[in-house]
XYZ file of C-alpha atoms in Angstrom:
519
model
C -25.468 14.503 1.702
C -21.693 13.316 2.946
C -18.155 12.063 1.848
C -17.681 9.671 4.780
C -19.718 7.450 6.007
C -19.812 4.042 8.293
C -20.149 0.900 6.996
C -23.119 -1.067 7.991
C -21.951 -4.527 9.447
C -25.770 -5.457 10.978
C -28.861 -6.757 9.557
C -32.095 -5.203 9.446
C -34.717 -4.880 12.185
C -38.325 -4.872 12.042
C -39.930 -3.667 15.272
C -43.605 -3.216 15.834
C -45.233 -0.044 17.677
C -48.762 1.063 18.074
C -49.491 5.014 17.153
C -51.573 7.187 18.675
C -54.171 8.541 16.447
C -53.190 11.582 13.955
C -54.527 15.234 15.289
C -55.625 17.212 12.578
C -53.655 18.990 10.344
C -53.479 21.898 7.759
C -52.570 21.137 4.325
C -50.208 18.300 3.289
C -50.094 15.924 5.984
C -49.067 12.373 7.292
C -51.998 9.690 7.239
C -50.588 6.392 8.771
C -47.482 6.060 6.570
C -48.565 7.984 4.118
C -48.529 11.564 3.104
C -51.573 13.163 2.329
C -52.922 16.436 0.880
C -55.904 18.144 2.188
C -57.910 16.708 0.588
C -57.020 13.307 1.565
C -55.597 12.421 -1.805
C -51.613 10.499 -1.157
C -48.914 12.105 -2.148
C -46.064 10.437 -3.048
C -42.811 12.778 -3.631
C -40.293 12.711 -6.807
C -37.905 15.011 -7.134
C -34.214 15.837 -6.605
C -32.618 18.672 -4.479
C -31.368 22.090 -5.315
C -28.510 23.984 -3.969
C -29.988 26.645 -3.627
C -28.309 28.394 -0.870
C -24.813 27.886 -3.298
C -26.275 29.075 -6.516
C -29.144 31.171 -5.833
C -28.886 32.918 -9.238
C -29.500 29.717 -11.225
C -33.187 29.943 -10.427
C -34.158 28.380 -13.754
C -33.254 24.712 -12.332
C -36.779 24.957 -10.657
C -38.778 24.827 -14.370
C -35.473 22.309 -15.339
C -36.693 19.507 -12.857
C -39.915 20.611 -13.217
C -39.691 20.072 -16.716
C -38.342 15.949 -16.247
C -41.459 15.155 -14.235
C -40.510 15.880 -10.764
C -43.167 16.906 -8.639
C -41.515 18.011 -5.435
C -37.762 19.723 -5.117
C -35.851 19.908 -1.550
C -34.350 23.125 -1.582
C -30.852 23.527 0.270
C -31.196 26.829 2.517
C -28.447 28.104 5.295
C -29.329 30.288 7.797
C -25.646 31.601 8.116
C -23.330 28.555 8.314
C -23.075 30.062 4.599
C -24.690 32.765 3.108
C -27.845 33.873 5.004
C -30.920 32.871 2.982
C -33.671 35.122 3.727
C -37.261 35.835 4.343
C -37.182 37.455 1.371
C -35.353 35.438 -0.809
C -37.270 31.793 0.850
C -40.813 33.480 -0.105
C -39.057 33.514 -3.967
C -37.695 30.146 -3.510
C -41.310 29.435 -2.629
C -42.900 31.316 -5.301
C -40.515 29.517 -7.935
C -41.903 26.073 -6.680
C -45.502 26.915 -6.635
C -45.179 28.633 -10.328
C -43.706 25.149 -11.713
C -46.084 23.092 -9.947
C -43.972 21.981 -7.731
C -44.158 20.404 -3.719
C -41.260 22.751 -2.384
C -39.476 20.887 0.154
C -37.161 23.737 2.199
C -33.930 22.595 4.225
C -31.872 24.009 6.370
C -28.438 22.773 5.722
C -25.989 24.269 9.007
C -27.057 21.193 10.702
C -24.822 19.100 8.878
C -22.931 16.741 10.959
C -23.757 18.561 14.119
C -20.938 17.276 16.236
C -18.457 15.230 14.080
C -18.142 18.577 11.214
C -16.636 22.015 12.647
C -19.054 24.844 11.569
C -22.245 22.928 12.396
C -25.604 24.279 13.855
C -27.413 22.742 16.358
C -31.247 21.714 15.877
C -32.259 24.104 17.786
C -30.367 26.805 15.937
C -32.147 25.013 12.980
C -35.432 26.108 14.534
C -34.107 30.031 15.070
C -33.712 30.176 11.284
C -37.155 28.986 11.040
C -38.828 31.275 12.990
C -36.678 34.212 11.032
C -38.243 33.134 7.904
C -41.693 32.457 9.178
C -43.734 34.842 7.135
C -42.347 33.801 4.401
C -44.388 30.179 4.811
C -46.875 31.047 6.910
C -50.003 30.068 5.257
C -48.102 27.541 2.065
C -48.865 24.677 4.197
C -50.568 22.880 1.483
C -46.950 23.607 -0.761
C -43.974 23.655 1.561
C -42.730 20.769 3.462
C -40.243 22.047 6.591
C -37.228 19.630 6.411
C -35.981 21.400 9.955
C -31.919 20.440 9.070
C -29.746 18.294 7.049
C -28.207 15.345 9.133
C -28.359 16.748 12.115
C -25.580 14.783 13.638
C -22.266 12.643 12.407
C -21.290 9.336 13.176
C -21.013 9.904 16.799
C -24.436 10.738 17.469
C -26.284 8.691 20.390
C -29.484 7.900 20.629
C -30.574 10.573 23.829
C -28.939 12.991 21.891
C -30.676 12.697 18.248
C -34.407 11.908 20.003
C -34.620 14.769 22.499
C -33.147 17.354 20.352
C -35.463 16.195 17.907
C -38.309 15.943 19.346
C -37.452 19.344 21.080
C -36.987 20.761 17.828
C -40.307 19.650 16.381
C -42.069 21.106 19.915
C -40.746 24.068 19.754
C -41.794 25.068 15.924
C -45.139 23.974 16.737
C -45.442 26.471 19.674
C -44.118 28.990 17.512
C -46.992 28.209 15.423
C -45.722 25.958 12.414
C -48.619 23.819 10.597
C -46.629 22.480 8.260
C -45.838 19.053 7.483
C -42.342 18.134 9.090
C -39.323 16.467 8.073
C -36.651 14.911 10.172
C -33.191 13.805 8.966
C -31.850 10.494 10.436
C -28.072 11.150 12.366
C -25.393 9.060 11.143
C -24.972 11.769 7.975
C -28.174 10.731 7.543
C -27.933 7.004 7.021
C -28.860 6.201 10.663
C -26.690 2.553 10.166
C -26.820 2.786 14.125
C -30.525 2.826 13.993
C -31.435 5.581 16.213
C -33.880 7.239 14.295
C -35.485 3.633 13.218
C -35.785 2.635 16.620
C -36.780 6.003 18.146
C -39.142 6.956 15.724
C -42.206 6.507 16.930
C -41.193 8.699 20.371
C -39.945 11.625 18.061
C -43.300 10.994 16.422
C -45.517 11.311 19.316
C -43.833 14.527 20.804
C -45.669 16.244 17.560
C -48.844 17.354 18.473
C -49.983 17.627 15.355
C -48.509 13.678 14.517
C -47.112 15.301 11.180
C -43.862 14.146 11.531
C -42.161 12.130 8.073
C -39.196 10.940 8.802
C -35.946 10.626 6.253
C -32.733 8.774 5.445
C -30.692 9.428 3.071
C -29.591 6.023 1.320
C -25.584 5.906 0.475
C -22.988 3.445 0.707
C -25.217 1.159 4.096
C -27.304 0.234 2.176
C -25.375 -1.540 -1.166
C -27.882 -4.341 -0.882
C -31.657 -4.963 -1.920
C -31.651 -6.784 1.983
C -29.897 -3.407 3.594
C -33.007 -1.728 1.596
C -36.093 -3.165 2.114
C -35.372 -3.777 6.136
C -35.035 -0.331 6.747
C -38.243 0.300 3.940
C -40.232 -2.597 6.501
C -39.361 -1.552 9.559
C -41.044 1.539 9.568
C -43.912 -0.045 7.368
C -44.385 -2.425 10.148
C -44.369 0.006 12.951
C -47.017 1.975 10.766
C -45.199 5.340 10.600
C -43.699 7.343 7.754
C -40.653 7.610 6.061
C -38.927 9.214 2.417
C -36.029 8.570 1.167
C -34.819 12.129 1.589
C -31.577 11.853 -0.238
C -30.203 9.061 -2.401
C -27.238 8.730 -5.456
C -26.128 5.785 -7.974
C -22.599 5.851 -6.395
C -20.582 6.750 -3.291
C -17.368 7.666 -1.762
C -18.315 5.173 0.971
C -19.855 2.442 -0.853
C -21.876 1.441 -4.114
C -25.547 1.924 -3.226
C -28.473 0.032 -4.583
C -30.208 2.643 -6.536
C -32.244 -0.288 -8.337
C -33.941 -1.539 -5.189
C -34.332 2.052 -4.034
C -36.342 2.504 -6.891
C -38.376 -0.022 -6.533
C -39.065 -0.434 -3.793
C -39.998 2.739 -3.044
C -42.493 2.175 -6.096
C -43.714 -0.671 -4.768
C -44.602 0.670 -1.513
C -45.523 4.050 -1.912
C -42.641 6.006 -0.547
C -41.418 9.278 -1.765
C -37.484 9.570 -2.747
C -35.461 12.884 -3.625
C -32.284 11.915 -5.647
C -29.082 14.024 -4.445
C -28.073 16.658 -6.433
C -29.470 18.875 -9.760
C -26.020 20.180 -10.331
C -22.695 21.907 -8.940
C -21.470 19.426 -6.455
C -17.486 18.968 -5.178
C -15.570 17.621 -3.266
C -15.104 14.725 -5.179
C -19.211 13.591 -5.449
C -19.408 15.942 -8.767
C -20.541 12.293 -10.548
C -23.602 13.052 -8.658
C -24.570 15.756 -10.559
C -27.793 15.035 -12.363
C -27.207 17.822 -15.124
C -23.950 19.141 -16.230
C -23.751 22.645 -15.465
C -27.061 23.296 -14.293
C -27.792 22.636 -17.916
C -31.444 20.552 -17.947
C -31.021 18.993 -22.372
C -27.197 17.596 -20.640
C -28.432 14.827 -18.271
C -26.093 12.676 -16.804
C -25.680 8.828 -16.816
C -26.934 9.341 -13.341
C -29.765 12.034 -14.159
C -30.642 9.441 -17.214
C -31.361 7.040 -14.703
C -33.239 9.093 -11.998
C -35.600 10.923 -14.365
C -36.143 8.250 -17.108
C -35.392 4.829 -16.332
C -37.016 1.885 -14.738
C -39.070 3.068 -11.731
C -37.833 6.463 -12.368
C -39.343 10.390 -11.850
C -40.819 10.601 -15.623
C -42.243 6.803 -14.906
C -43.556 7.406 -11.472
C -44.567 10.932 -10.733
C -47.906 12.507 -9.851
C -48.654 15.578 -9.640
C -49.968 17.036 -6.417
C -54.056 17.938 -6.919
C -53.091 21.171 -5.197
C -51.642 22.129 -9.293
C -54.694 20.507 -10.838
C -53.197 16.711 -10.627
C -53.196 13.532 -8.539
C -53.652 10.396 -10.703
C -55.340 11.967 -13.713
C -54.977 9.505 -16.556
C -52.580 10.780 -18.938
C -53.703 10.438 -22.465
C -51.948 13.607 -24.083
C -49.449 11.978 -26.520
C -45.933 13.661 -27.067
C -45.453 15.912 -29.987
C -43.623 14.842 -33.035
C -39.760 14.745 -33.011
C -37.467 15.840 -34.858
C -36.336 14.945 -38.858
C -33.453 12.463 -37.637
C -29.839 13.481 -39.201
C -27.685 10.607 -39.387
C -23.552 10.572 -39.006
C -21.139 8.350 -38.054
C -22.011 5.610 -41.041
C -20.777 2.088 -40.815
C -20.845 -0.803 -42.794
C -22.884 -1.953 -39.402
C -24.010 1.215 -37.952
C -24.865 4.511 -37.858
C -25.421 7.096 -35.056
C -28.898 9.345 -35.294
C -29.465 13.324 -33.471
C -33.119 14.316 -33.982
C -34.806 17.394 -31.793
C -36.837 16.294 -28.986
C -40.344 15.896 -28.425
C -42.131 17.682 -25.342
C -44.796 16.075 -23.527
C -47.358 17.287 -20.950
C -45.481 15.229 -18.284
C -42.753 14.240 -19.858
C -41.198 12.243 -22.290
C -39.437 8.906 -21.138
C -38.085 7.102 -24.344
C -37.848 6.886 -27.834
C -38.073 4.061 -30.733
C -36.434 4.472 -34.512
C -38.503 2.610 -36.775
C -37.205 1.100 -40.648
C -40.685 0.907 -41.734
C -42.438 -1.472 -39.253
C -39.076 -2.953 -37.615
C -37.967 -1.216 -34.642
C -34.039 -0.804 -35.091
C -33.553 0.269 -31.577
C -34.461 2.608 -28.279
C -32.869 5.465 -26.087
C -34.275 7.942 -23.552
C -32.947 11.008 -25.153
C -32.896 12.056 -28.496
C -29.784 10.725 -30.171
C -29.304 6.857 -30.142
C -26.114 4.793 -32.137
C -27.904 1.949 -34.643
C -25.477 -1.124 -34.338
C -25.851 -4.912 -36.465
C -26.991 -3.103 -39.697
C -25.785 -4.653 -42.879
C -23.080 -3.766 -45.090
C -24.096 -1.717 -48.353
C -27.693 -1.590 -47.658
C -30.251 1.023 -47.559
C -32.318 2.157 -44.970
C -35.019 4.694 -44.618
C -35.500 5.554 -40.744
C -38.040 7.488 -38.437
C -38.328 8.141 -34.589
C -41.693 8.003 -32.818
C -41.547 9.291 -29.161
C -43.670 7.763 -25.974
C -44.408 8.832 -22.471
C -44.731 7.151 -19.159
C -48.407 6.190 -19.990
C -47.456 4.652 -22.879
C -49.036 7.499 -25.037
C -47.067 7.627 -28.495
C -46.535 10.705 -30.705
C -46.808 10.979 -34.713
C -44.259 9.571 -37.012
C -40.890 12.108 -37.068
C -40.350 12.534 -40.979
C -37.930 10.066 -42.786
C -34.312 10.231 -43.385
C -32.547 7.680 -45.839
C -28.831 6.917 -45.358
C -26.946 3.683 -46.925
C -24.192 1.517 -44.793
C -21.162 1.178 -46.397
C -19.097 -1.620 -47.491
C -17.981 -4.283 -45.410
C -14.170 -4.007 -45.356
C -11.675 -7.492 -46.867
C -10.613 -8.987 -44.136
C -14.735 -8.815 -42.750
C -14.642 -7.104 -39.525
C -16.404 -3.991 -38.161
C -16.271 -1.847 -35.462
C -19.097 -0.651 -33.563
C -18.645 1.975 -30.904
C -20.571 2.862 -28.026
C -20.071 5.456 -24.931
C -20.550 3.809 -21.427
C -20.266 6.519 -19.046
C -19.512 10.331 -19.476
C -18.909 12.971 -16.575
C -17.630 16.886 -17.222
C -14.963 16.769 -20.148
C -14.407 13.328 -20.131
C -16.066 10.087 -21.224
C -15.566 6.299 -21.122
C -16.011 4.819 -24.872
C -15.949 1.206 -25.769
C -15.911 -1.145 -29.111
C -16.858 -4.546 -30.182
C -14.529 -5.759 -32.844
C -17.011 -8.095 -34.825
C -15.447 -10.357 -37.533
C -17.423 -12.137 -40.224
C -14.509 -14.939 -41.088
C -11.445 -15.675 -38.744
C -8.677 -13.280 -38.179
C -5.493 -13.578 -35.858
C -5.080 -9.228 -36.706
C -7.804 -6.611 -36.089
C -7.523 -3.050 -35.998
C -10.385 -0.095 -36.196
C -9.587 3.447 -36.422
C -12.075 6.077 -34.636
C -12.171 9.396 -36.548
C -12.998 12.676 -33.327
C -13.859 16.434 -33.720
C -11.267 18.761 -32.912
C -10.891 18.709 -29.288
C -11.216 15.102 -28.064
C -8.131 13.514 -27.288
C -7.576 9.573 -25.540
C -5.772 9.162 -22.741
C -6.027 5.493 -21.894
C -7.100 2.345 -23.297
C -7.485 -1.437 -22.257
C -7.437 -4.489 -24.422
C -6.188 -2.825 -27.259
C -3.324 -0.834 -28.755
C -3.334 2.677 -30.243
C -1.627 5.678 -31.979
C -2.690 9.075 -32.672
C -2.641 11.327 -35.566
C -4.275 14.335 -34.433
C -8.021 13.353 -33.309
C -7.728 9.562 -35.464
C -7.215 7.723 -33.200
C -5.738 3.767 -34.375
C -6.436 0.808 -32.344
C -4.694 -2.415 -32.968
C -5.171 -6.014 -31.178
C -3.600 -6.851 -28.270
C -0.988 -9.960 -27.719
C -3.771 -11.925 -25.964
C -6.705 -11.032 -28.113
C -6.028 -10.429 -31.624
C -7.279 -14.274 -32.874
C -10.878 -13.767 -33.406
C -13.082 -16.598 -34.939
C -15.650 -16.542 -37.945
C -18.550 -14.430 -35.964
C -16.292 -13.951 -32.749
C -16.005 -10.619 -31.318
C -13.101 -8.758 -29.118
C -14.045 -5.892 -27.466
C -11.573 -2.643 -26.457
C -12.154 0.285 -24.247
C -11.007 3.674 -23.699
C -10.962 6.610 -21.191
C -11.093 10.289 -23.326
C -11.329 13.979 -22.907
C -12.838 16.845 -24.427
C -13.444 20.311 -24.179
C -17.074 20.554 -24.944
C -20.165 19.770 -22.730
C -23.491 18.503 -22.632
C -23.054 14.448 -25.089
C -19.167 13.174 -25.534
C -18.952 13.187 -29.460
C -19.512 9.543 -31.324
C -16.493 9.128 -33.383
C -16.659 7.509 -37.529
C -15.346 4.329 -37.777
C -13.307 2.692 -39.807
């Protein structure tokens, strides 16, 4: 993953090449444009990257990644640019992958930005590293993919440089007895905006005597439109060459990648994808953490999108057949969620929390009901109900569901009564629109049943919360009680109309930001 990339200005062009027949392969291997297991079952990577070389003690991450439905983890290793991961450490990583039924993509991060970033290793040096840890991975071809080197050239890559170095690295690995499926990263910090990998992939593929190489593109700001995403994917499929999205995010310093198209097109085309990254990001891209502080119960908004969103990991991942998966229909329902607890009751809403359900694969969401009427849905074990009637009693329960549409038994019920609407007929509804470690962004909608010319709402937070910035309203604070009044231009609300304001807050906790009590 890279923090600076040149912006793409050219449209992607398709290319058509006839490829030689694949040689026999051991374990995971290429078949046409697909990755298949030794038994011929197609395997589509769905997972994330874990920065093991910098956080070697965070071994619980493997279980956490699996618990959210992943079938693959890409593990960051180093041969000496950072603290080296020796053969014993790599063997333990492979063991952790196998214990958690994950396909293990091992990548050498030392090559990142070669030719542009000081200290970067060559692909030839990366091969030296793989040879040094060969004892840890030989015989593991059913479980391990060998990603030779991460983003092995910066933006100064030339066609001969990448093509020759990558072909040579593959040849050296094969001559040293490696039978694994090999993954090779694109130049231009992985984004291939110069199309060096796209236009020379056939040459590199032919350099592998086993024809067992898959190409990996990293999709960040270069891939900020649907046309760019689909064009690049289509070019490899038209050429009959295998491709995976080895890294991608929802945002980046070089632009805003189109993660929705990346995930949807990967699913439609049967291509693997691996999000960046589980936790521990720095250098200004901390927003790419999928969980906070390696805590699987503290998903960030990016983590929620990747694991539980449309075309996400929980919905589309299928466990490898080597672990007993491989598309077997999922008929097992999630367990019963805990009884919901209620807080922050207003005249039009309330916040519910409950103990999460579990599932043999992954829980993808929850539905909240009052009797047979569905009040809300959530991808996590909390939800803020809105649009309720004032001074009304509600009895609610929760049902969990998984990607196969299996539903759990209903939870125990909880009863509460909304408060009476304020005299001016206005109610406030709150939602958290974004969050990060130590901070969050909130939004409040003020809705009035009768016409008003001024309005206010009061948010009461627990200790440790501070509001540092607001827009479309002015605010004052008394401790953690924050009073918002209309701005000069939005005080008038017609009957049935709304006004919305937002703010930035900080808090000293971890996980999901606290929800205020509104009045």
